[in-house]
Amino acid sequence: MSSSSVDRSPASTVSPGKQPRNSADSRNLDNHEAEGFDVTGDDPDLYIDVRSLTYTVKYDHLVCPICQQPFLNPYTTICGHTFCRACIMQAIRSPMGSKCPLDRTPLFYEERLERPQNSGHYSRHRSSSTSLERLEDSSSADDSPSRENEIFPAPIIISNITDDLKVRCMNNARGCEWVGPRWQIKLHLLKHCGYTRFVCGKTGIDGKICTKLCERRFMERKSEDDSEDGDGNEEADSDSGNDSTDYGCPHIEYPCPKCEQMVSQIDQEWHLKHECPKNMVVCHGCNFEFSMKLFETHEKYCEKIHVKCPGAKFGCSWRGSRDILKDVHLPECIFVKLSEYLEKQETRMDNLSHENSFLKSELSTILDSVIQGRLTNLGFPLDLEEVPRGGVTDSVLGSMEEDYAQLISDFEKLRLNAQRAKRALTELEVSKQMISGLAADNLQIKEEMSSQRLALNSIRQQLQFILMDRRRLNTTLTRLGSGTNLVNEDLPEPKLNNKL
Amino acid sequence: MSLPKRIIRETERLISDPVPGITAVPHSDNLRYFDVTIQGPESSPYENGKFKLELFLPDEYPMVAPKVRFLTKIYHPNIDRLGRICLDVLKNNWSPALQIRTILLSIQALLSSPNPDDPLANEVAEEWKNNNVHAIATAKEWTEKYAN
Ligand SMILES: [Zn+2]
Ligand SMILES: [Zn+2]
Ligand SMILES: [Zn+2]
Ligand SMILES: [Zn+2]
Ligand SMILES: [Zn+2]
Ligand SMILES: [Zn+2]
Ligand SMILES: [Zn+2]
């Protein structure tokens, strides 16, 4: 079904947010009591509060300075600033007057030809609607040859980028997991989301038309019926649903097939799961039979139920019953043993990525404050936000510079030390060579000394031999009785011998 | 009427990333009403003072400026006896692109640099211009007496 048909023929009011609780539903504590998106009444003004959407992606630089949300139908001024159409139109009609809210540039703007869509309207089908508006703009400019408007649609790429931002379904709290581009949200809520509530509109047990709200998933067959009609917007209209009363109001209560308690089709799912005492299931572990509501707790403790090893998140592929896990696998599982370490690593990683994202966000606030600094300059003669922030960055830069200088001087010191050590090493090398040279000399001297000692000894022996000869000669001479003078002269000779 | 997303975002940011010397806490029963404190700026006669203010966001916010008023008595040429503030961005120079944050910063800046040529409290402004030393002494005295 073409989505634009929803745009052109809105047949129901869509009101976001809370609806008064119906006392009949008070039994339900399940998700269909949660806040979400409801279609009520028959006011032709179709409206979805796109500003209440939750985005699942970052949109730092696509934010309207007025509503501080991603642009909706962005318009740009001649001074180059972009706002949501609704926001800038409201601003130039506010006491501020026809000026740019960011730099107070006077802006000429004249409404030309009533647009069929009101300004707050959110056009889902971006490419077609944007080009449509563009056409209107240019054609209306032709009609009145007066001054050119100074506020005009932003470049299409900006609306395309913002319309493609991913958002969560407004019925997320009721259980819808849908995440998709923003331009599809209306189509999803009105056509597909099983959690959107519509006025039931079917004939109740008392023969009156039921006015309670009901999530689409409980009216499935009715909406199928409607799409066959080819008119997508009739489903919410209570008057058009007459022919589909055959299927019955899902609010009508009937006895539960298991326990006989009165439940409606809407409550049945919840009743069977959380309330019914007779809705039995067999435990796939121990094979005992339990009611569904008891099984929920049993499942957490059954010894025989197959579970994963707690180390599974680190890579253990073991699966088995709880008792075997406890008695056999856990004591030997290497992943579980390492889990303390691995968990530490994981928290470290988490911390780091957290720090990283924090730094990123700081950077974007700094960038934002630079932009705002320009703005506040004009609002007030002081650049307010920039001063403290600039100071912060300066001091950070300053301390970084100091650190750098410190590092350089440390490095220089180290380099000098290294040079000194190198020099000392060469000196050491030289003296080592000298020492070994000296040692060699020493050896030579020793050899010479010993050879001289030997020579000396032989001389001494020869001398003693001569002396002995001499004494023998002396005694012979005294025996002969002549030459006493000779003996006296010889006396100092043995002394000399002793010295050697 | 539900609270616009912009006010929720601004409140979140004021609490998660507060401006140094400024606190702004919304009332739990009325999220458009804030209790504000501003620390007197250094080397101003209001140094060491802690000034209480109230801030209210009208239904038309951000198309009209927030309503801000000093609750603590203060001797300042641009603030009158009732605590009303003479500040262009709170009056005709308001822009919907300004925020609670920027307004509170402007008020803090006004404490650092009073503007006696654009007065609200006429006698104070006269004193400020003709007998500056005495005026500053009075401002200090009042800060000690009332802003603790
Ligand atoms: Zn501008
Ligand atoms: Zn906007
Ligand atoms: Zn959904
Ligand atoms: Zn019903
Ligand atoms: Zn039952
Ligand atoms: Zn079991
Ligand atoms: Zn394991």
XYZ file of C-alpha atoms and ligand atoms in Angstrom:
655
model
C 0.000 0.000 0.000
C 1.280 3.413 -0.861
C 2.256 5.243 2.238
C 1.292 8.622 0.892
C -2.363 7.679 0.951
C -2.167 7.832 4.722
C -0.861 11.330 4.425
C -3.654 12.690 2.328
C -6.696 11.127 3.884
C -6.292 11.152 7.594
C -9.434 9.709 9.087
C -8.648 9.464 12.737
C -7.037 11.330 15.541
C -3.876 9.945 16.814
C -2.982 10.987 20.283
C 0.357 10.084 21.722
C 1.044 9.025 25.231
C -1.097 7.959 28.137
C -4.710 7.025 27.963
C -6.913 6.778 31.019
C -6.738 3.265 32.305
C -9.775 1.177 31.830
C -10.854 -0.466 35.055
C -11.572 -3.710 33.232
C -7.905 -3.927 32.279
C -6.597 -3.389 35.793
C -6.064 -7.127 36.158
C -3.381 -6.954 33.528
C 0.066 -6.226 34.767
C 1.578 -7.236 31.480
C 3.035 -5.017 28.777
C -0.259 -3.888 27.275
C -0.680 -1.535 30.201
C 2.533 0.292 29.289
C 2.704 3.704 27.669
C 2.600 3.761 23.918
C 0.780 5.055 20.884
C -3.016 5.067 20.630
C -5.388 6.009 17.827
C -8.641 7.466 19.179
C -11.656 9.431 17.985
C -12.335 10.668 14.478
C -10.678 14.082 14.392
C -9.283 14.419 10.861
C -6.140 16.098 12.158
C -3.670 13.297 12.091
C -0.796 14.006 14.404
C 2.130 12.019 15.682
C 4.399 13.745 18.170
C 7.639 13.104 16.346
C 9.514 15.190 18.941
C 8.870 12.533 21.558
C 10.714 9.886 19.545
C 13.739 8.136 20.956
C 16.692 7.986 18.595
C 19.015 4.998 18.576
C 21.829 6.829 16.798
C 23.851 9.971 17.437
C 22.596 13.150 15.818
C 25.071 15.719 17.139
C 25.115 18.172 14.243
C 21.561 17.730 13.019
C 19.940 19.478 15.964
C 17.568 22.419 15.636
C 18.814 25.256 17.910
C 15.234 25.963 19.008
C 13.707 22.589 19.901
C 17.111 20.890 20.295
C 15.843 17.819 18.473
C 16.871 16.531 15.021
C 15.411 18.757 12.303
C 11.827 18.199 11.252
C 11.148 19.609 7.799
C 14.288 21.798 7.945
C 14.270 25.383 6.701
C 17.346 27.541 6.140
C 17.767 31.316 6.446
C 19.772 33.655 4.207
C 22.344 33.872 7.014
C 22.903 30.139 6.614
C 21.210 28.820 9.748
C 18.862 25.848 9.736
C 15.819 25.182 11.922
C 12.693 23.060 11.822
C 10.085 24.790 9.742
C 7.634 24.873 12.634
C 10.293 26.196 15.011
C 11.529 29.101 12.858
C 7.982 30.069 11.875
C 6.970 30.183 15.524
C 10.130 32.132 16.390
C 9.626 34.914 13.816
C 6.055 35.344 15.073
C 7.243 35.475 18.692
C 8.112 38.810 20.415
C 11.646 38.423 19.034
C 10.268 39.263 15.614
C 11.492 38.444 12.128
C 15.123 37.846 13.015
C 17.421 34.855 12.957
C 17.420 33.404 16.493
C 21.138 32.696 16.215
C 22.613 35.924 14.855
C 19.646 38.322 14.746
C 19.928 38.872 10.997
C 16.644 40.517 9.929
C 14.682 37.990 7.885
C 11.985 38.836 5.403
C 9.257 36.236 5.262
C 5.783 36.388 3.871
C 3.305 33.534 3.957
C 2.269 32.874 0.363
C -0.837 30.826 -0.482
C -2.210 28.671 2.270
C -0.488 25.386 2.385
C -2.764 22.384 2.624
C -0.621 21.025 5.427
C -0.341 22.887 8.689
C 3.077 23.882 9.901
C 3.321 21.377 12.730
C 2.588 18.552 10.391
C 5.157 15.894 9.963
C 5.432 14.662 6.438
C 6.617 11.140 6.359
C 7.168 10.598 2.695
C 10.176 12.773 2.556
C 11.275 12.885 -1.041
C 7.795 13.314 -2.467
C 6.596 15.747 0.183
C 9.718 17.864 0.067
C 9.621 18.195 -3.678
C 5.919 18.929 -3.412
C 6.555 21.800 -1.040
C 9.363 23.064 -3.191
C 7.046 23.167 -6.164
C 4.507 25.110 -4.165
C 7.156 27.527 -3.019
C 8.377 28.333 -6.503
C 4.901 28.525 -8.006
C 3.717 30.849 -5.275
C 6.758 33.018 -5.813
C 5.680 33.372 -9.420
C 2.195 34.456 -8.329
C 3.476 37.360 -6.282
C 6.429 39.132 -7.853
C 7.211 40.759 -4.510
C 10.358 40.275 -2.424
C 11.975 36.852 -2.227
C 11.475 35.057 1.083
C 14.600 34.857 3.225
C 13.590 31.619 4.908
C 13.341 28.654 2.578
C 13.508 24.840 2.581
C 16.939 23.510 3.505
C 18.899 21.446 0.963
C 17.126 18.131 0.449
C 20.140 16.221 1.727
C 19.603 17.642 5.220
C 16.018 16.453 5.382
C 17.007 13.107 3.914
C 19.722 12.603 6.520
C 17.469 13.581 9.418
C 14.541 11.560 8.097
C 16.796 8.528 7.873
C 17.894 8.710 11.526
C 16.932 5.513 13.293
C 14.223 5.712 15.932
C 12.570 3.277 18.292
C 8.884 2.446 18.019
C 6.726 4.538 20.377
C 5.251 1.264 21.593
C 8.621 0.005 22.782
C 7.415 -0.098 26.395
C 4.520 -2.323 25.311
C 6.905 -4.782 23.698
C 7.505 -3.599 20.127
C 11.127 -4.099 19.161
C 10.895 -2.157 15.894
C 13.751 0.234 15.091
C 13.719 1.996 11.758
C 14.269 5.243 9.854
C 12.231 8.136 11.204
C 10.309 8.609 7.985
C 8.771 5.158 8.382
C 7.454 5.640 11.928
C 3.966 6.774 10.930
C 3.549 3.917 8.501
C 4.773 1.481 11.124
C 2.506 2.806 13.903
C -0.619 3.058 11.803
C -0.224 0.041 9.552
C 2.036 -2.579 11.040
C 2.783 -2.178 14.729
C 0.882 -4.840 16.654
C 1.068 -2.763 19.808
C -0.691 0.380 18.573
C -4.082 0.640 20.256
C -7.231 1.461 18.337
C -10.810 1.935 19.454
C -12.265 -1.553 19.384
C -15.497 -0.487 17.624
C -17.007 -3.966 17.575
C -20.315 -5.071 19.012
C -19.929 -6.207 22.579
C -21.932 -8.849 24.398
C -24.570 -6.281 25.348
C -25.111 -5.391 21.702
C -23.470 -1.976 22.039
C -20.428 -0.820 20.120
C -17.308 -1.386 22.237
C -15.336 1.820 22.847
C -12.386 0.287 24.663
C -8.898 0.495 23.264
C -7.309 -2.594 21.869
C -3.855 -3.365 20.501
C -3.754 -4.257 16.846
C -2.422 -7.749 17.459
C -5.784 -8.646 19.048
C -7.732 -7.267 16.095
C -5.609 -8.895 13.421
C -8.426 -10.149 11.207
C -10.175 -6.798 11.187
C -7.238 -4.918 9.764
C -6.757 -7.576 7.105
C -10.337 -6.963 6.172
C -9.679 -3.269 5.886
C -6.676 -3.540 3.658
C -8.772 -5.616 1.284
C -11.140 -2.666 1.120
C -8.268 -0.735 -0.310
C -8.839 2.147 2.047
C -6.116 2.156 4.615
C -7.532 4.691 6.996
C -10.886 3.258 7.761
C -9.632 0.769 10.288
C -9.634 3.205 13.143
C -12.979 4.679 12.274
C -15.574 3.149 14.527
C -18.442 3.671 12.065
C -16.841 1.781 9.241
C -16.261 -1.373 11.239
C -19.898 -2.532 11.206
C -19.424 -5.349 8.759
C -16.540 -6.844 10.681
C -18.481 -7.321 13.925
C -18.815 -10.977 12.936
C -15.414 -11.635 14.399
C -16.571 -10.350 17.749
C -15.192 -7.874 20.218
C -11.927 -9.122 21.657
C -12.992 -7.666 25.001
C -15.835 -10.175 25.388
C -14.964 -12.600 28.174
C -15.420 -16.333 27.830
C -14.425 -19.223 30.062
C -10.804 -20.272 29.791
C -10.751 -23.665 28.058
C -8.430 -25.005 30.766
C -9.623 -23.526 34.069
C -13.038 -22.076 33.220
C -12.132 -18.652 34.605
C -13.608 -15.800 32.549
C -11.004 -14.150 30.340
C -11.075 -12.012 27.198
C -9.140 -12.752 24.054
C -6.827 -9.864 24.968
C -6.060 -11.216 28.411
C -5.837 -14.851 27.382
C -2.164 -14.884 26.546
C -1.289 -13.287 29.862
C -3.743 -15.503 31.763
C -2.293 -18.722 30.374
C 1.237 -17.670 31.133
C 0.954 -16.068 34.543
C -2.388 -17.016 36.087
C -4.057 -20.194 34.815
C -3.519 -23.088 37.253
C -4.505 -25.712 34.682
C -2.307 -24.779 31.752
C 0.168 -27.629 32.099
C 3.595 -28.030 30.551
C 6.100 -30.861 30.851
C 9.564 -29.852 31.976
C 12.000 -30.812 29.238
C 14.579 -31.588 31.929
C 12.947 -33.679 34.609
C 9.778 -34.650 32.679
C 7.481 -33.608 35.537
C 4.314 -31.683 34.778
C 3.851 -28.098 35.974
C 1.381 -25.293 35.434
C 2.863 -22.607 33.208
C 3.020 -20.085 36.054
C 4.955 -22.501 38.306
C 7.180 -23.683 35.509
C 8.676 -20.193 35.192
C 10.299 -20.556 38.612
C 10.988 -24.273 38.249
C 12.866 -23.611 35.030
C 15.365 -21.523 36.969
C 16.212 -24.283 39.415
C 15.503 -27.661 37.734
C 18.628 -29.790 38.113
C 17.955 -31.687 34.906
C 17.346 -28.779 32.571
C 20.064 -28.278 30.010
C 21.972 -25.047 30.398
C 25.036 -23.413 28.960
C 28.324 -23.308 30.835
C 28.789 -19.942 32.605
C 32.003 -19.692 30.600
C 29.965 -19.639 27.371
C 30.468 -15.920 26.928
C 34.202 -16.510 26.808
C 33.925 -19.355 24.320
C 33.020 -22.577 26.181
C 30.630 -24.569 24.040
C 29.624 -27.049 26.709
C 25.899 -27.675 27.238
C 24.306 -30.076 29.653
C 22.080 -30.502 32.660
C 22.613 -28.323 35.707
C 23.736 -31.138 38.023
C 26.408 -32.376 35.614
C 27.528 -28.827 35.072
C 28.030 -28.368 38.789
C 29.645 -31.746 39.567
C 31.637 -32.492 36.457
C 32.104 -29.637 34.066
C 32.672 -26.622 36.308
C 35.695 -28.035 38.176
C 37.464 -28.714 34.901
C 36.287 -25.870 32.654
C 39.249 -23.742 31.659
C 37.019 -20.828 30.648
C 35.451 -20.688 34.093
C 38.873 -20.805 35.714
C 40.040 -17.950 33.546
C 36.784 -16.079 33.920
C 38.070 -13.845 36.686
C 40.920 -12.696 34.496
C 38.734 -12.456 31.399
C 36.148 -10.456 33.263
C 38.818 -8.051 34.440
C 39.916 -7.631 30.850
C 36.331 -7.055 29.854
C 35.786 -4.355 32.485
C 39.027 -2.737 31.391
C 37.798 -2.741 27.818
C 34.468 -1.344 28.960
C 36.181 1.386 30.929
C 38.309 2.301 27.959
C 35.410 2.452 25.554
C 33.454 4.423 28.117
C 36.316 6.861 28.463
C 36.541 7.075 24.715
C 32.894 7.945 24.306
C 33.156 10.444 27.161
C 36.047 12.159 25.382
C 34.065 12.177 22.171
C 31.118 13.839 23.866
C 33.408 16.377 25.519
C 34.781 17.198 22.097
C 31.316 17.755 20.701
C 30.346 19.996 23.650
C 33.480 22.011 22.980
C 32.495 22.292 19.332
C 28.959 23.247 20.337
C 30.218 25.884 22.737
C 32.303 27.363 19.968
C 29.114 27.765 17.956
C 27.249 29.097 20.981
C 30.083 31.467 21.749
C 29.229 33.200 18.526
C 25.620 33.345 19.566
C 26.146 34.703 23.070
C 28.466 37.378 21.733
C 25.469 38.925 20.131
C 23.130 38.366 23.003
C 25.420 39.891 25.580
C 28.683 41.816 25.172
C 30.730 39.041 26.810
C 31.599 35.750 25.211
C 30.231 33.865 28.116
C 30.539 30.204 27.542
C 33.675 30.403 25.539
C 35.795 32.031 28.193
C 35.819 29.271 30.820
C 35.913 26.565 28.205
C 38.676 28.237 26.256
C 40.523 28.540 29.556
C 40.133 24.863 30.171
C 41.461 23.871 26.780
C 44.300 26.356 27.093
C 45.367 24.967 30.426
C 45.127 21.444 29.032
C 47.230 22.460 26.070
C 49.608 24.306 28.365
C 50.124 21.332 30.612
C 50.611 19.149 27.553
C 53.295 21.530 26.326
C 54.965 21.419 29.729
C 54.894 17.653 29.674
C 56.416 17.694 26.237
C 59.222 20.020 27.297
C 59.851 17.824 30.329
C 60.055 14.783 28.076
C 62.510 16.483 25.756
C 64.798 17.520 28.610
C 64.642 14.004 30.075
C 65.559 12.612 26.707
C 68.454 15.022 26.409
C 69.757 13.940 29.816
C 69.557 10.312 28.844
C 71.400 10.993 25.630
C 74.260 12.709 27.488
C 74.452 9.842 29.947
C 74.662 7.387 27.112
C 77.497 9.337 25.478
C 79.393 9.451 28.774
C 78.985 5.731 29.232
C 80.244 5.113 25.731
C 83.320 7.216 26.334
C 84.043 5.401 29.600
C 83.731 2.137 27.771
C 86.355 3.078 25.174
C 88.682 4.216 27.968
C 88.190 0.908 29.648
C 89.013 -0.897 26.431
C 92.236 1.017 26.074
C 93.395 0.344 29.618
C 92.500 -3.294 29.196
C 94.841 -3.469 26.199
C 97.490 -1.675 28.193
C 97.142 -4.095 31.047
C 97.458 -7.116 28.819
C 100.492 -5.443 27.195
C 102.012 -4.878 30.592
C 101.301 -8.437 31.558
C 103.156 -9.662 28.489
C 106.122 -7.383 29.332
C 106.052 -8.673 32.834
C 106.352 -12.238 31.628
C 109.343 -11.379 29.491
C 111.007 -9.638 32.432
C 110.336 -12.633 34.599
C 111.957 -14.936 32.071
C 114.952 -12.672 31.779
C 115.209 -12.476 35.549
C 115.164 -16.197 35.974
C 117.734 -16.682 33.234
C 119.920 -14.053 34.890
C 119.380 -15.792 38.228
C 120.549 -18.982 36.652
C 123.575 -17.229 35.244
C 124.256 -15.687 38.613
C 124.072 -19.053 40.341
C 126.555 -20.578 37.988
C 128.883 -17.618 38.593
C 128.467 -18.120 42.337
C 129.345 -21.785 42.018
C 132.369 -20.951 39.931
C 133.354 -18.346 42.509
C 132.991 -20.746 45.410
C 134.989 -23.269 43.458
C 137.715 -20.671 42.973
C 137.530 -19.691 46.648
C 137.829 -23.266 47.787
C 140.821 -23.598 45.492
C 142.242 -20.505 47.050
C 141.783 -21.776 50.647
C 143.363 -25.026 49.777
C 146.179 -22.970 48.324
C 146.333 -20.787 51.502
C 146.466 -23.734 53.875
C 149.198 -25.237 51.757
C 151.018 -21.901 51.889
C 150.732 -21.542 55.762
C 151.792 -25.121 56.078
C 154.773 -24.065 54.136
C 155.212 -21.223 56.761
C 155.506 -18.354 54.469
C 153.195 -15.576 53.163
C 151.008 -14.758 56.346
C 150.128 -11.447 54.678
C 148.406 -13.272 51.928
C 145.869 -14.873 54.292
C 144.861 -11.479 55.725
C 144.253 -10.048 52.345
C 141.881 -12.918 51.417
C 139.584 -12.542 54.431
C 136.978 -10.085 52.965
C 136.219 -12.395 50.029
C 133.799 -14.790 51.777
C 131.780 -11.777 52.946
C 131.279 -10.759 49.389
C 130.101 -14.198 48.587
C 127.466 -14.032 51.299
C 125.932 -10.956 49.798
C 125.295 -12.624 46.499
C 0.351 19.794 29.047
C 3.332 17.483 28.936
C 6.868 18.795 29.268
C 8.527 19.524 25.894
C 11.519 17.381 25.084
C 13.705 20.480 24.946
C 13.076 21.266 28.632
C 13.817 17.661 29.566
C 17.082 17.783 27.630
C 18.106 21.114 29.155
C 17.343 19.881 32.661
C 19.308 16.680 32.105
C 22.291 18.639 30.897
C 22.154 21.171 33.742
C 22.396 18.283 36.177
C 24.850 16.027 34.339
C 27.166 18.809 33.159
C 26.657 21.736 35.547
C 28.112 25.199 34.930
C 30.882 25.963 37.470
C 29.494 28.117 40.273
C 25.862 27.619 39.231
C 23.264 25.061 40.298
C 19.740 24.737 38.930
C 17.409 22.095 40.303
C 13.801 21.686 39.141
C 11.002 21.258 41.670
C 9.757 17.692 41.722
C 6.116 18.812 41.561
C 6.658 21.462 38.884
C 9.413 20.734 36.406
C 9.174 24.258 34.963
C 10.192 25.825 38.257
C 13.896 25.807 39.204
C 15.760 26.619 42.390
C 18.951 28.344 41.282
C 22.097 29.310 43.174
C 24.845 31.470 41.727
C 28.232 31.803 43.372
C 29.456 35.402 43.508
C 32.232 35.778 40.892
C 35.826 36.090 42.098
C 37.252 39.614 42.486
C 33.798 41.134 42.445
C 32.082 42.663 45.503
C 29.895 39.528 45.513
C 32.831 37.119 45.961
C 32.151 34.319 48.463
C 28.444 35.064 48.345
C 25.882 32.405 47.473
C 22.855 33.958 45.820
C 19.496 32.196 45.566
C 17.293 32.806 42.554
C 14.061 31.395 41.194
C 13.611 30.572 37.522
C 10.336 29.769 35.846
C 9.756 28.574 32.278
C 6.456 29.967 30.943
C 4.303 27.760 28.710
C 5.534 29.692 25.669
C 9.201 28.950 26.470
C 11.454 28.904 24.440
C 9.540 31.468 22.389
C 9.624 33.796 25.409
C 12.436 34.189 27.931
C 12.435 32.380 31.258
C 11.363 34.450 34.252
C 14.264 34.886 36.671
C 14.391 36.733 39.998
C 16.925 37.086 42.800
C 15.591 35.792 46.127
C 18.691 36.853 48.068
C 18.952 40.596 48.755
C 21.713 42.056 46.582
C 23.148 45.558 46.116
C 23.556 45.887 42.350
C 22.661 48.698 39.907
C 20.832 46.300 37.572
C 18.869 44.389 40.216
C 16.023 46.036 42.114
C 14.665 45.549 45.622
C 12.315 42.817 44.449
C 15.160 40.904 42.862
C 14.114 41.698 39.307
C 17.001 41.726 36.854
C 17.647 44.231 34.109
C 19.315 42.150 31.428
C 18.681 42.583 27.706
C 18.631 38.848 26.954
C 15.817 38.434 29.479
C 13.789 41.120 27.756
C 13.851 42.259 24.153
C 17.095 40.517 23.257
C 15.761 37.072 24.078
C 16.156 34.467 21.339
C 14.610 30.980 21.337
C 18.084 29.634 20.595
C 19.250 30.776 24.031
C 18.981 28.347 26.924
C 18.581 28.303 30.699
C 22.309 27.717 30.839
C 23.231 30.765 28.779
C 20.838 32.956 30.770
C 22.359 31.925 34.099
C 25.831 32.558 32.692
C 24.723 36.027 31.588
C 23.471 36.756 35.110
C 26.773 35.558 36.577
C 28.571 37.861 34.147
C 26.322 40.742 35.188
C 27.573 40.290 38.758
C 31.182 40.623 37.553
C 30.472 43.698 35.460
C 27.554 45.837 36.661
C 26.201 48.289 34.139
C 25.091 51.470 35.989
C 24.255 53.217 32.695
C 21.332 50.859 32.134
C 19.975 50.773 35.661
C 16.950 49.240 37.250
C 17.642 50.340 40.822
C 18.157 54.059 40.314
C 19.591 55.043 43.697
C 22.055 52.171 43.561
C 23.103 53.194 40.066
C 23.598 56.821 41.152
C 25.716 55.687 44.089
C 27.627 53.357 41.792
C 28.478 56.204 39.433
C 29.074 59.032 41.934
C 30.558 57.237 44.905
C 31.924 54.017 43.502
C 34.123 53.095 46.468
C 31.233 53.425 48.869
C 28.869 51.520 46.579
C 31.260 48.610 46.291
C 31.746 48.590 50.051
C 27.964 48.429 50.497
C 27.725 45.586 47.975
C 30.381 43.673 49.944
C 28.598 44.384 53.201
C 25.273 43.127 51.807
C 26.961 40.034 50.411
C 28.351 39.199 53.855
C 25.056 39.981 55.534
C 22.575 38.247 53.236
C 24.340 35.871 50.847
C 25.612 33.008 52.935
Zn 21.409 33.299 11.263
Zn 13.172 22.601 15.846
Zn 5.960 -0.881 16.856
Zn -14.017 -4.451 22.386
Zn -7.190 -20.709 32.634
Zn 12.438 -29.880 35.608
Zn 32.739 -24.580 30.330
